[in-house]
Amino acid sequence: MSVSGFLPASKADMQARGIAQLDFVYIIGDAYVDHPSFGHAVISRVLEAHGYTVGILAQPDWKDGTSILEFGEPRLAFLVTAGNMDSMVKHYSVSKKRRSTDAYSPGGVMGKRPDYATVVYCNLIRRTYKKTPIVIGGIEASLRRLGHYDYWSDKVKRSILLDSGADLISYGMGERSIVEIADALASGIAVRDITFVPGTVFKTKDLELASYDALELPAFEQIRSDKAAYARSFLIQYQNTDPFNGKRLYEAYGNGRYVVQNPAAKPLSEMEMDDIYGLAYMRTFHPSYQKYGGVPAISEVRFGLVSSRGCFGGCSFCALTFHQGRIVQSRSHASILAEAKKLIKEPDFKGYIHDVGGPTANFRHPACEKQLTQGACKGRQCLFPSPCRHLVADHHDYRELLRKLRGLEGVKKVFIRSGIRYDYLIYDKDRQFLRELCEHHVSGQLKIAPEHISDTVLQKMGKPSAEVYRQFGKVYQRMNQELGKKQYLVPYLMSSHPGSTLKEAIELAEFLRDMGYAPQQVQDFYPTPSTISTCMYYTGLDPRTMQPVYTANNPHEKAMQRALIQYRNPKNESLVREALIKAGRTDLIGDGPKCLIRPKKGPKSSRTRIQPGRKIDKKPHKRPGKKTGSQTIKEGSRKRKHERISNRSKRSRPTF
């Protein structure tokens, strides 16, 4: 029997709806969650809104070739995505150890999808359906659309279009391109002739088609053997991600084959964003997963609101430039308020909206007026190394939106979990948003992401200088004092980012010492596909300058850098000691207030030597009413231990 409201998730669902053949079969690596925070839900609902039928084949058994045949052959194409995350990031930690749970699978069970899921699913399809069009999308396909460094295999891989055997990639967010592809296929255009859709990547053997009005990238064989060529190729790609000024790119492979990337799709208007987020989502996981306890990932987004997409922050380690782009697109207040009212009516809603934001919560409009007509600048960032003179730093719209949400009946508090870009916040001279943020949207701690404190590393990260963080800390502390609140900053920190040696790691440890903050979690740099930082990690070059960059890629050195950030953890003492000795900073080993760790304890004192023929009592004589020496030592030891624990607890919170 068909499950009311959800798209067909089985042959029975399809038949119950009276559908003889689906237009699209959508194979996904995640469980089926019909919520606008899940890419497969958005794409399938957009297609449905344009009159196409879509069946969702979630997490088919890749070990069983027949699992892919559930719905039969679609009329127009198979759509394939690995899910909301790259399957390798989902499966492995930065140390390449297998993770134990998968929040995007029923019950959080690991192993429901294969490694390199997009490639595996497409190869399964091709075993049976040799010529049926396959369109791949999602973040895995989007970030691997051209030759790319793959951290898990430690080699440069071909475009995923070639390894998967698919016909097209719909990269980026995909709502525009998927409808154009669907309309072209429905009109009878062969998939090999769909070479004109913005936001797509295709393959061809026609050099004229590949090179028309396009920039040539270094050939794949060249980037695979020459790291400098790889860095040059990456920079060209990075500078051509914009929908307004980006050029078509092509990459040559052997046997006369070319992979061609069309410019990105144009950003969505406010009305288009409203239409997409106003579609008939069920806002939860498919009922078939109830017996497994549901899908854990929904808990993070169920009572949150997406207000925008895109980010002009330009962090080097972030793939948003390649996937969502630098131009911010937003929904209207009316659209967001309408969704909030739906949340309030849900039986499990307790009065708390968990988030209102996007990649960066306080970005609600493009960085400057020209971006919507001329695009983002190729030669510079909006915030780094200093704010552009054309930057519009204004929180008025976001502040008004939050006020309206706070005023809804049934809402107790509105949180902001997406992350606040603190440098952008202080560039806004009007402090009213900061005041309301501290007064209404912070609950004891505000989490922000300075990532590091060494300007050498921050420059490679594309982050503002350490002085900007210190300035924000003072402004934030002063505002909370005015409000009579005791609220703290909790900084997210990253270890082993390209540019960080032990010297910079120690600099960060000293900052944390002076700040009185002991971070419980540290993110070790993770080289995911298609970021500037990953390019630096692989090539040892900054593609923006082609200057050498130090990279810690030895696991032991990475462990030392991570341990330095958490130097207060007794488990890290030996690594911290080794790092300090290796860096020539033994001045930080000692009992002084500026030291990170105490001196290494020497061997226990040997017993007093007894001269031959002399007798000594084995038990000390205990005088009435007085403590023995051993008792005094033990009590003194307990007292000092208590004082150390007390002092440590006092230092556990940051000073601002």
Short mmCIF file of C-alpha atoms in Angstrom, two decimals, residues 180-572:
data_model
loop_
_atom_site.label_atom_id
_atom_site.label_comp_id
_atom_site.label_asym_id
_atom_site.label_seq_id
_atom_site.Cartn_x
_atom_site.Cartn_y
_atom_site.Cartn_z
CA GLU A 180 16.38 21.98 -17.68
CA ILE A 181 17.81 18.48 -18.07
CA ALA A 182 14.39 16.91 -17.48
CA ASP A 183 12.72 19.20 -20.01
CA ALA A 184 15.42 18.48 -22.59
CA LEU A 185 15.10 14.71 -22.15
CA ALA A 186 11.30 14.92 -22.25
CA SER A 187 11.46 16.85 -25.51
CA GLY A 188 13.43 14.04 -27.13
CA ILE A 189 16.95 15.49 -26.99
CA ALA A 190 19.54 12.74 -26.60
CA VAL A 191 21.50 12.96 -23.37
CA ARG A 192 24.80 13.23 -25.32
CA ASP A 193 23.48 16.43 -26.90
CA ILE A 194 22.63 18.13 -23.60
CA THR A 195 25.76 20.25 -23.53
CA PHE A 196 24.21 23.66 -23.01
CA VAL A 197 22.79 23.60 -19.47
CA PRO A 198 24.49 25.86 -16.90
CA GLY A 199 25.56 24.00 -13.77
CA THR A 200 26.38 20.77 -15.61
CA VAL A 201 29.45 18.79 -16.64
CA PHE A 202 29.46 16.57 -19.73
CA LYS A 203 31.95 14.39 -21.62
CA THR A 204 32.70 14.47 -25.32
CA LYS A 205 35.20 13.49 -28.00
CA ASP A 206 34.44 16.58 -30.08
CA LEU A 207 37.29 19.01 -29.43
CA GLU A 208 35.43 21.91 -31.04
CA LEU A 209 32.51 21.35 -28.69
CA ALA A 210 34.87 21.12 -25.73
CA SER A 211 36.98 24.16 -26.54
CA TYR A 212 34.34 26.59 -27.78
CA ASP A 213 34.55 29.74 -25.65
CA ALA A 214 36.35 27.72 -22.95
CA LEU A 215 39.53 27.74 -20.90
CA GLU A 216 41.80 24.73 -21.23
CA LEU A 217 42.91 23.10 -18.01
CA PRO A 218 46.14 21.10 -17.80
CA ALA A 219 45.46 17.59 -19.07
CA PHE A 220 44.68 14.89 -16.54
CA GLU A 221 47.94 13.03 -17.19
CA GLN A 222 49.81 16.23 -16.42
CA ILE A 223 48.07 17.01 -13.12
CA ARG A 224 48.50 13.40 -12.04
CA SER A 225 52.28 13.54 -12.50
CA ASP A 226 53.06 17.21 -11.79
CA LYS A 227 51.92 18.80 -8.54
CA ALA A 228 52.60 22.33 -9.79
CA ALA A 229 50.31 21.65 -12.76
CA TYR A 230 47.66 20.39 -10.36
CA ALA A 231 47.90 23.63 -8.35
CA ARG A 232 47.62 25.75 -11.51
CA SER A 233 44.59 23.76 -12.65
CA PHE A 234 42.90 24.13 -9.29
CA LEU A 235 43.35 27.91 -9.27
CA ILE A 236 41.70 28.19 -12.70
CA GLN A 237 38.79 26.12 -11.44
CA TYR A 238 38.52 28.16 -8.25
CA GLN A 239 38.43 31.43 -10.18
CA ASN A 240 35.65 30.19 -12.44
CA THR A 241 32.97 29.04 -10.03
CA ASP A 242 30.88 32.20 -10.39
CA PRO A 243 27.69 32.07 -12.52
CA PHE A 244 28.22 35.57 -13.92
CA ASN A 245 31.93 35.76 -14.73
CA GLY A 246 32.98 32.09 -14.68
CA LYS A 247 34.19 30.57 -17.95
CA ARG A 248 33.53 27.16 -19.44
CA LEU A 249 36.42 24.80 -18.64
CA TYR A 250 37.63 21.61 -20.26
CA GLU A 251 40.05 18.90 -19.19
CA ALA A 252 41.66 16.48 -21.65
CA TYR A 253 41.95 12.75 -21.01
CA GLY A 254 43.51 10.00 -23.07
CA ASN A 255 42.00 8.59 -26.30
CA GLY A 256 40.63 11.96 -27.38
CA ARG A 257 38.16 12.34 -24.51
CA TYR A 258 37.30 15.62 -22.81
CA VAL A 259 35.34 16.52 -19.70
CA VAL A 260 33.68 19.92 -20.01
CA GLN A 261 32.33 22.06 -17.18
CA ASN A 262 29.71 24.66 -18.06
CA PRO A 263 29.51 27.84 -15.94
CA ALA A 264 27.51 27.56 -12.72
CA ALA A 265 23.74 28.01 -12.67
CA LYS A 266 22.44 31.47 -11.85
CA PRO A 267 21.46 32.12 -8.22
CA LEU A 268 17.83 31.70 -7.22
CA SER A 269 15.66 34.72 -6.61
CA GLU A 270 13.86 35.19 -3.30
CA MET A 271 10.60 34.06 -4.91
CA GLU A 272 12.23 30.91 -6.30
CA MET A 273 13.73 30.11 -2.91
CA ASP A 274 10.32 30.55 -1.31
CA ASP A 275 8.70 28.27 -3.87
CA ILE A 276 11.26 25.51 -3.29
CA TYR A 277 11.03 25.59 0.50
CA GLY A 278 7.25 25.79 0.31
CA LEU A 279 6.84 22.44 -1.47
CA ALA A 280 4.91 19.57 0.09
CA TYR A 281 7.66 18.05 2.24
CA MET A 282 6.60 15.55 4.90
CA ARG A 283 9.43 16.97 7.06
CA THR A 284 10.45 13.60 8.47
CA PHE A 285 11.88 10.20 7.56
CA HIS A 286 9.93 7.55 5.66
CA PRO A 287 7.66 5.55 8.01
CA SER A 288 9.38 2.28 7.03
CA TYR A 289 12.33 3.35 9.22
CA GLN A 290 10.25 3.67 12.38
CA LYS A 291 11.03 0.09 13.42
CA TYR A 292 14.75 0.95 13.39
CA GLY A 293 14.32 4.01 15.56
CA GLY A 294 14.21 6.46 12.69
CA VAL A 295 17.08 8.34 11.03
CA PRO A 296 19.31 10.21 13.54
CA ALA A 297 20.25 13.05 11.16
CA ILE A 298 16.72 14.46 11.23
CA SER A 299 17.11 15.44 14.89
CA GLU A 300 19.64 18.15 14.00
CA VAL A 301 17.40 19.90 11.48
CA ARG A 302 13.85 19.00 12.41
CA PHE A 303 13.19 22.17 14.39
CA GLY A 304 15.59 24.39 12.46
CA LEU A 305 14.94 26.85 9.63
CA VAL A 306 17.07 27.37 6.52
CA SER A 307 17.05 31.08 5.77
CA SER A 308 19.84 31.34 3.18
CA ARG A 309 22.44 29.55 1.08
CA GLY A 310 25.82 30.52 -0.36
CA CYS A 311 28.74 32.03 1.54
CA PHE A 312 31.20 34.83 0.76
CA GLY A 313 33.36 33.94 3.77
CA GLY A 314 35.97 32.27 1.55
CA CYS A 315 37.56 29.88 4.09
CA SER A 316 40.27 27.87 2.32
CA PHE A 317 39.24 24.56 3.89
CA CYS A 318 35.56 24.91 2.95
CA ALA A 319 34.04 23.49 -0.25
CA LEU A 320 31.13 25.95 -0.35
CA THR A 321 32.74 28.05 -3.08
CA PHE A 322 32.69 24.97 -5.33
CA HIS A 323 29.24 23.77 -4.31
CA GLN A 324 26.89 26.58 -3.26
CA GLY A 325 28.95 29.50 -4.51
CA ARG A 326 29.84 32.86 -2.99
CA ILE A 327 26.58 34.67 -3.76
CA VAL A 328 24.13 34.56 -0.85
CA GLN A 329 20.51 33.77 -1.70
CA SER A 330 17.76 34.18 0.89
CA ARG A 331 14.15 33.34 1.58
CA SER A 332 11.57 35.97 2.47
CA HIS A 333 10.43 36.55 6.04
CA ALA A 334 6.93 35.38 5.10
CA SER A 335 8.24 32.04 3.82
CA ILE A 336 10.34 31.41 6.93
CA LEU A 337 7.56 32.44 9.30
CA ALA A 338 5.13 30.13 7.49
CA GLU A 339 7.52 27.22 8.00
CA ALA A 340 8.03 28.19 11.65
CA LYS A 341 4.28 27.99 12.22
CA LYS A 342 4.34 24.44 10.85
CA LEU A 343 7.05 23.56 13.36
CA ILE A 344 5.03 24.96 16.23
CA LYS A 345 2.12 22.65 15.37
CA GLU A 346 4.24 19.51 15.48
CA PRO A 347 3.49 17.42 18.60
CA ASP A 348 7.15 17.14 19.65
CA PHE A 349 7.86 20.87 19.44
CA LYS A 350 8.85 22.18 22.89
CA GLY A 351 9.03 25.87 22.09
CA TYR A 352 12.62 25.99 20.88
CA ILE A 353 13.65 26.78 17.31
CA HIS A 354 17.10 25.21 17.08
CA ASP A 355 18.53 27.27 14.23
CA VAL A 356 17.82 30.05 11.76
CA GLY A 357 20.56 30.30 9.17
CA GLY A 358 22.56 28.69 6.42
CA PRO A 359 26.27 28.12 5.80
CA THR A 360 26.81 31.33 7.79
CA ALA A 361 23.84 32.43 9.88
CA ASN A 362 24.36 36.19 9.68
CA PHE A 363 24.77 36.33 5.89
CA ARG A 364 21.32 37.26 4.60
CA HIS A 365 22.24 39.19 1.46
CA PRO A 366 25.09 39.37 -1.11
CA ALA A 367 28.35 40.93 0.07
CA CYS A 368 27.86 43.91 -2.22
CA GLU A 369 25.36 45.22 -4.74
CA LYS A 370 27.34 44.27 -7.84
CA GLN A 371 27.41 40.53 -7.09
CA LEU A 372 23.92 39.91 -8.49
CA THR A 373 24.84 41.42 -11.85
CA GLN A 374 28.62 41.04 -12.21
CA GLY A 375 29.33 38.18 -9.81
CA ALA A 376 31.91 37.79 -7.05
CA CYS A 377 35.38 39.17 -7.68
CA LYS A 378 37.90 36.70 -9.08
CA GLY A 379 40.96 38.41 -7.67
CA ARG A 380 39.98 39.00 -4.05
CA GLN A 381 37.80 37.85 -1.16
CA CYS A 382 35.07 39.89 0.49
CA LEU A 383 36.40 39.57 4.06
CA PHE A 384 40.01 38.44 3.70
CA PRO A 385 42.65 39.64 4.42
CA SER A 386 40.65 42.76 5.25
CA PRO A 387 37.05 43.68 4.42
CA CYS A 388 36.46 44.96 0.89
CA ARG A 389 35.55 48.64 0.76
CA HIS A 390 32.35 47.67 -1.07
CA LEU A 391 31.26 45.21 1.63
CA VAL A 392 27.77 45.86 2.98
CA ALA A 393 27.91 44.83 6.64
CA ASP A 394 24.30 45.11 7.76
CA HIS A 395 22.30 42.86 10.11
CA HIS A 396 19.05 44.80 9.97
CA ASP A 397 17.15 42.21 7.92
CA TYR A 398 18.36 39.24 9.98
CA ARG A 399 17.61 41.07 13.22
CA GLU A 400 14.05 41.80 12.10
CA LEU A 401 13.55 38.17 11.08
CA LEU A 402 14.67 36.92 14.49
CA ARG A 403 12.39 39.42 16.23
CA LYS A 404 9.41 38.12 14.27
CA LEU A 405 10.25 34.52 15.10
CA ARG A 406 10.65 35.34 18.80
CA GLY A 407 7.24 36.95 18.73
CA LEU A 408 5.39 33.88 17.47
CA GLU A 409 3.00 32.33 19.96
CA GLY A 410 4.43 29.05 21.19
CA VAL A 411 8.10 30.02 20.67
CA LYS A 412 10.13 30.23 23.88
CA LYS A 413 13.59 30.75 22.42
CA VAL A 414 15.30 30.95 19.04
CA PHE A 415 18.84 29.55 18.86
CA ILE A 416 21.48 30.11 16.18
CA ARG A 417 23.56 27.00 15.54
CA SER A 418 24.70 27.64 11.96
CA GLY A 419 27.58 29.73 13.16
CA ILE A 420 28.12 33.48 13.36
CA ARG A 421 30.83 35.09 11.26
CA TYR A 422 32.26 37.26 14.04
CA ASP A 423 34.43 39.46 11.81
CA TYR A 424 31.43 40.41 9.66
CA LEU A 425 29.47 41.13 12.84
CA ILE A 426 31.94 43.66 14.22
CA TYR A 427 32.30 45.33 10.81
CA ASP A 428 28.65 46.33 11.31
CA LYS A 429 28.93 49.57 13.29
CA ASP A 430 25.38 49.19 14.60
CA ARG A 431 25.70 47.10 17.78
CA GLN A 432 21.97 46.40 18.07
CA PHE A 433 22.24 42.96 16.49
CA LEU A 434 25.07 41.99 18.85
CA ARG A 435 22.96 43.18 21.78
CA GLU A 436 19.96 41.10 20.74
CA LEU A 437 22.16 38.14 19.93
CA CYS A 438 23.57 38.15 23.48
CA GLU A 439 20.20 38.91 25.07
CA HIS A 440 18.00 36.41 23.23
CA HIS A 441 19.94 33.88 21.15
CA VAL A 442 22.87 32.78 23.32
CA SER A 443 22.43 30.34 26.16
CA GLY A 444 25.64 30.61 28.19
CA GLN A 445 28.07 30.02 25.32
CA LEU A 446 28.47 31.40 21.81
CA LYS A 447 30.34 29.07 19.46
CA ILE A 448 32.45 30.76 16.82
CA ALA A 449 35.26 29.58 14.56
CA PRO A 450 38.55 31.50 14.71
CA GLU A 451 40.19 28.09 13.85
CA HIS A 452 43.68 29.25 14.87
CA ILE A 453 45.52 32.16 16.42
CA SER A 454 48.73 32.28 14.37
CA ASP A 455 48.50 34.83 11.58
CA THR A 456 50.78 32.60 9.49
CA VAL A 457 48.19 29.83 9.58
CA LEU A 458 45.19 32.16 9.38
CA GLN A 459 46.55 33.60 6.14
CA LYS A 460 46.55 30.12 4.61
CA MET A 461 43.08 29.47 6.00
CA GLY A 462 41.66 32.63 4.48
CA LYS A 463 40.58 33.74 7.95
CA PRO A 464 40.88 37.19 9.58
CA SER A 465 43.87 38.00 11.74
CA ALA A 466 44.03 37.02 15.39
CA GLU A 467 43.57 40.66 16.34
CA VAL A 468 40.04 40.59 14.87
CA TYR A 469 39.16 37.66 17.14
CA ARG A 470 40.59 39.44 20.16
CA GLN A 471 38.66 42.58 19.25
CA PHE A 472 35.42 40.63 18.97
CA GLY A 473 36.11 38.94 22.30
CA LYS A 474 36.37 42.31 24.02
CA VAL A 475 33.21 43.66 22.35
CA TYR A 476 31.30 40.49 23.21
CA GLN A 477 32.47 40.56 26.83
CA ARG A 478 31.58 44.23 27.20
CA MET A 479 28.10 43.68 25.76
CA ASN A 480 27.39 40.83 28.16
CA GLN A 481 28.56 42.94 31.08
CA GLU A 482 26.13 45.67 30.05
CA LEU A 483 23.34 43.09 29.95
CA GLY A 484 24.36 41.58 33.28
CA LYS A 485 24.96 38.16 31.71
CA LYS A 486 27.76 35.66 32.24
CA GLN A 487 28.23 34.23 28.76
CA TYR A 488 31.37 32.93 27.15
CA LEU A 489 32.89 32.39 23.75
CA VAL A 490 33.66 28.82 22.74
CA PRO A 491 36.14 28.80 19.83
CA TYR A 492 36.29 26.01 17.28
CA LEU A 493 39.94 25.20 16.56
CA MET A 494 41.73 23.24 13.85
CA SER A 495 45.07 21.49 14.08
CA SER A 496 47.59 20.61 11.37
CA HIS A 497 46.20 22.93 8.71
CA PRO A 498 48.72 23.64 5.91
CA GLY A 499 51.10 26.33 7.12
CA SER A 500 51.07 25.11 10.71
CA THR A 501 54.37 23.83 12.08
CA LEU A 502 55.00 22.89 15.70
CA LYS A 503 55.93 26.54 16.25
CA GLU A 504 52.44 27.73 15.29
CA ALA A 505 50.80 24.89 17.22
CA ILE A 506 52.70 25.98 20.34
CA GLU A 507 51.66 29.57 19.72
CA LEU A 508 48.03 28.40 19.79
CA ALA A 509 48.62 26.39 22.98
CA GLU A 510 50.10 29.48 24.69
CA PHE A 511 47.09 31.52 23.63
CA LEU A 512 44.75 28.94 25.16
CA ARG A 513 46.86 28.95 28.34
CA ASP A 514 46.56 32.74 28.66
CA MET A 515 42.87 32.61 27.77
CA GLY A 516 42.24 29.96 30.43
CA TYR A 517 40.39 27.71 28.03
CA ALA A 518 40.71 23.93 27.67
CA PRO A 519 38.97 22.77 24.47
CA GLN A 520 37.24 19.41 24.72
CA GLN A 521 37.19 18.88 20.96
CA VAL A 522 39.68 19.73 18.22
CA GLN A 523 39.18 19.23 14.49
CA ASP A 524 42.24 17.87 12.77
CA PHE A 525 42.44 19.25 9.23
CA TYR A 526 40.57 16.93 6.86
CA PRO A 527 41.65 17.11 3.16
CA THR A 528 38.26 16.78 1.45
CA PRO A 529 37.93 17.16 -2.35
CA SER A 530 38.06 20.55 -4.06
CA THR A 531 39.25 22.99 -1.41
CA ILE A 532 42.25 25.32 -1.50
CA SER A 533 43.54 23.73 1.69
CA THR A 534 43.41 20.24 0.18
CA CYS A 535 45.32 21.52 -2.83
CA MET A 536 47.98 22.89 -0.45
CA TYR A 537 48.05 19.62 1.48
CA TYR A 538 48.63 17.55 -1.65
CA THR A 539 50.95 19.83 -3.63
CA GLY A 540 52.81 21.68 -0.88
CA LEU A 541 52.00 24.88 -2.82
CA ASP A 542 49.54 27.70 -2.24
CA PRO A 543 47.73 27.81 -5.62
CA ARG A 544 47.02 31.53 -5.16
CA THR A 545 50.73 32.42 -5.04
CA MET A 546 52.47 29.16 -6.06
CA GLN A 547 54.69 29.62 -3.01
CA PRO A 548 55.70 26.56 -0.93
CA VAL A 549 53.55 25.74 2.10
CA TYR A 550 54.62 23.56 5.00
CA THR A 551 52.21 20.66 5.49
CA ALA A 552 52.09 18.26 8.41
CA ASN A 553 51.14 14.97 6.78
CA ASN A 554 53.02 12.64 9.14
CA PRO A 555 50.43 11.07 11.50
CA HIS A 556 52.72 11.41 14.51
CA GLU A 557 53.36 15.11 13.94
CA LYS A 558 49.64 15.67 13.43
CA ALA A 559 49.04 13.93 16.76
CA MET A 560 51.56 16.26 18.43
CA GLN A 561 49.88 19.36 17.01
CA ARG A 562 46.49 18.15 18.17
CA ALA A 563 47.87 17.27 21.61
CA LEU A 564 49.32 20.77 22.04
CA ILE A 565 45.85 22.28 21.75
CA GLN A 566 44.67 19.92 24.49
CA TYR A 567 47.85 20.07 26.54
CA ARG A 568 45.90 19.97 29.82
CA ASN A 569 44.72 16.44 29.11
CA PRO A 570 47.05 14.10 31.05
CA LYS A 571 46.83 11.57 28.21
CA ASN A 572 48.63 14.05 25.93
#
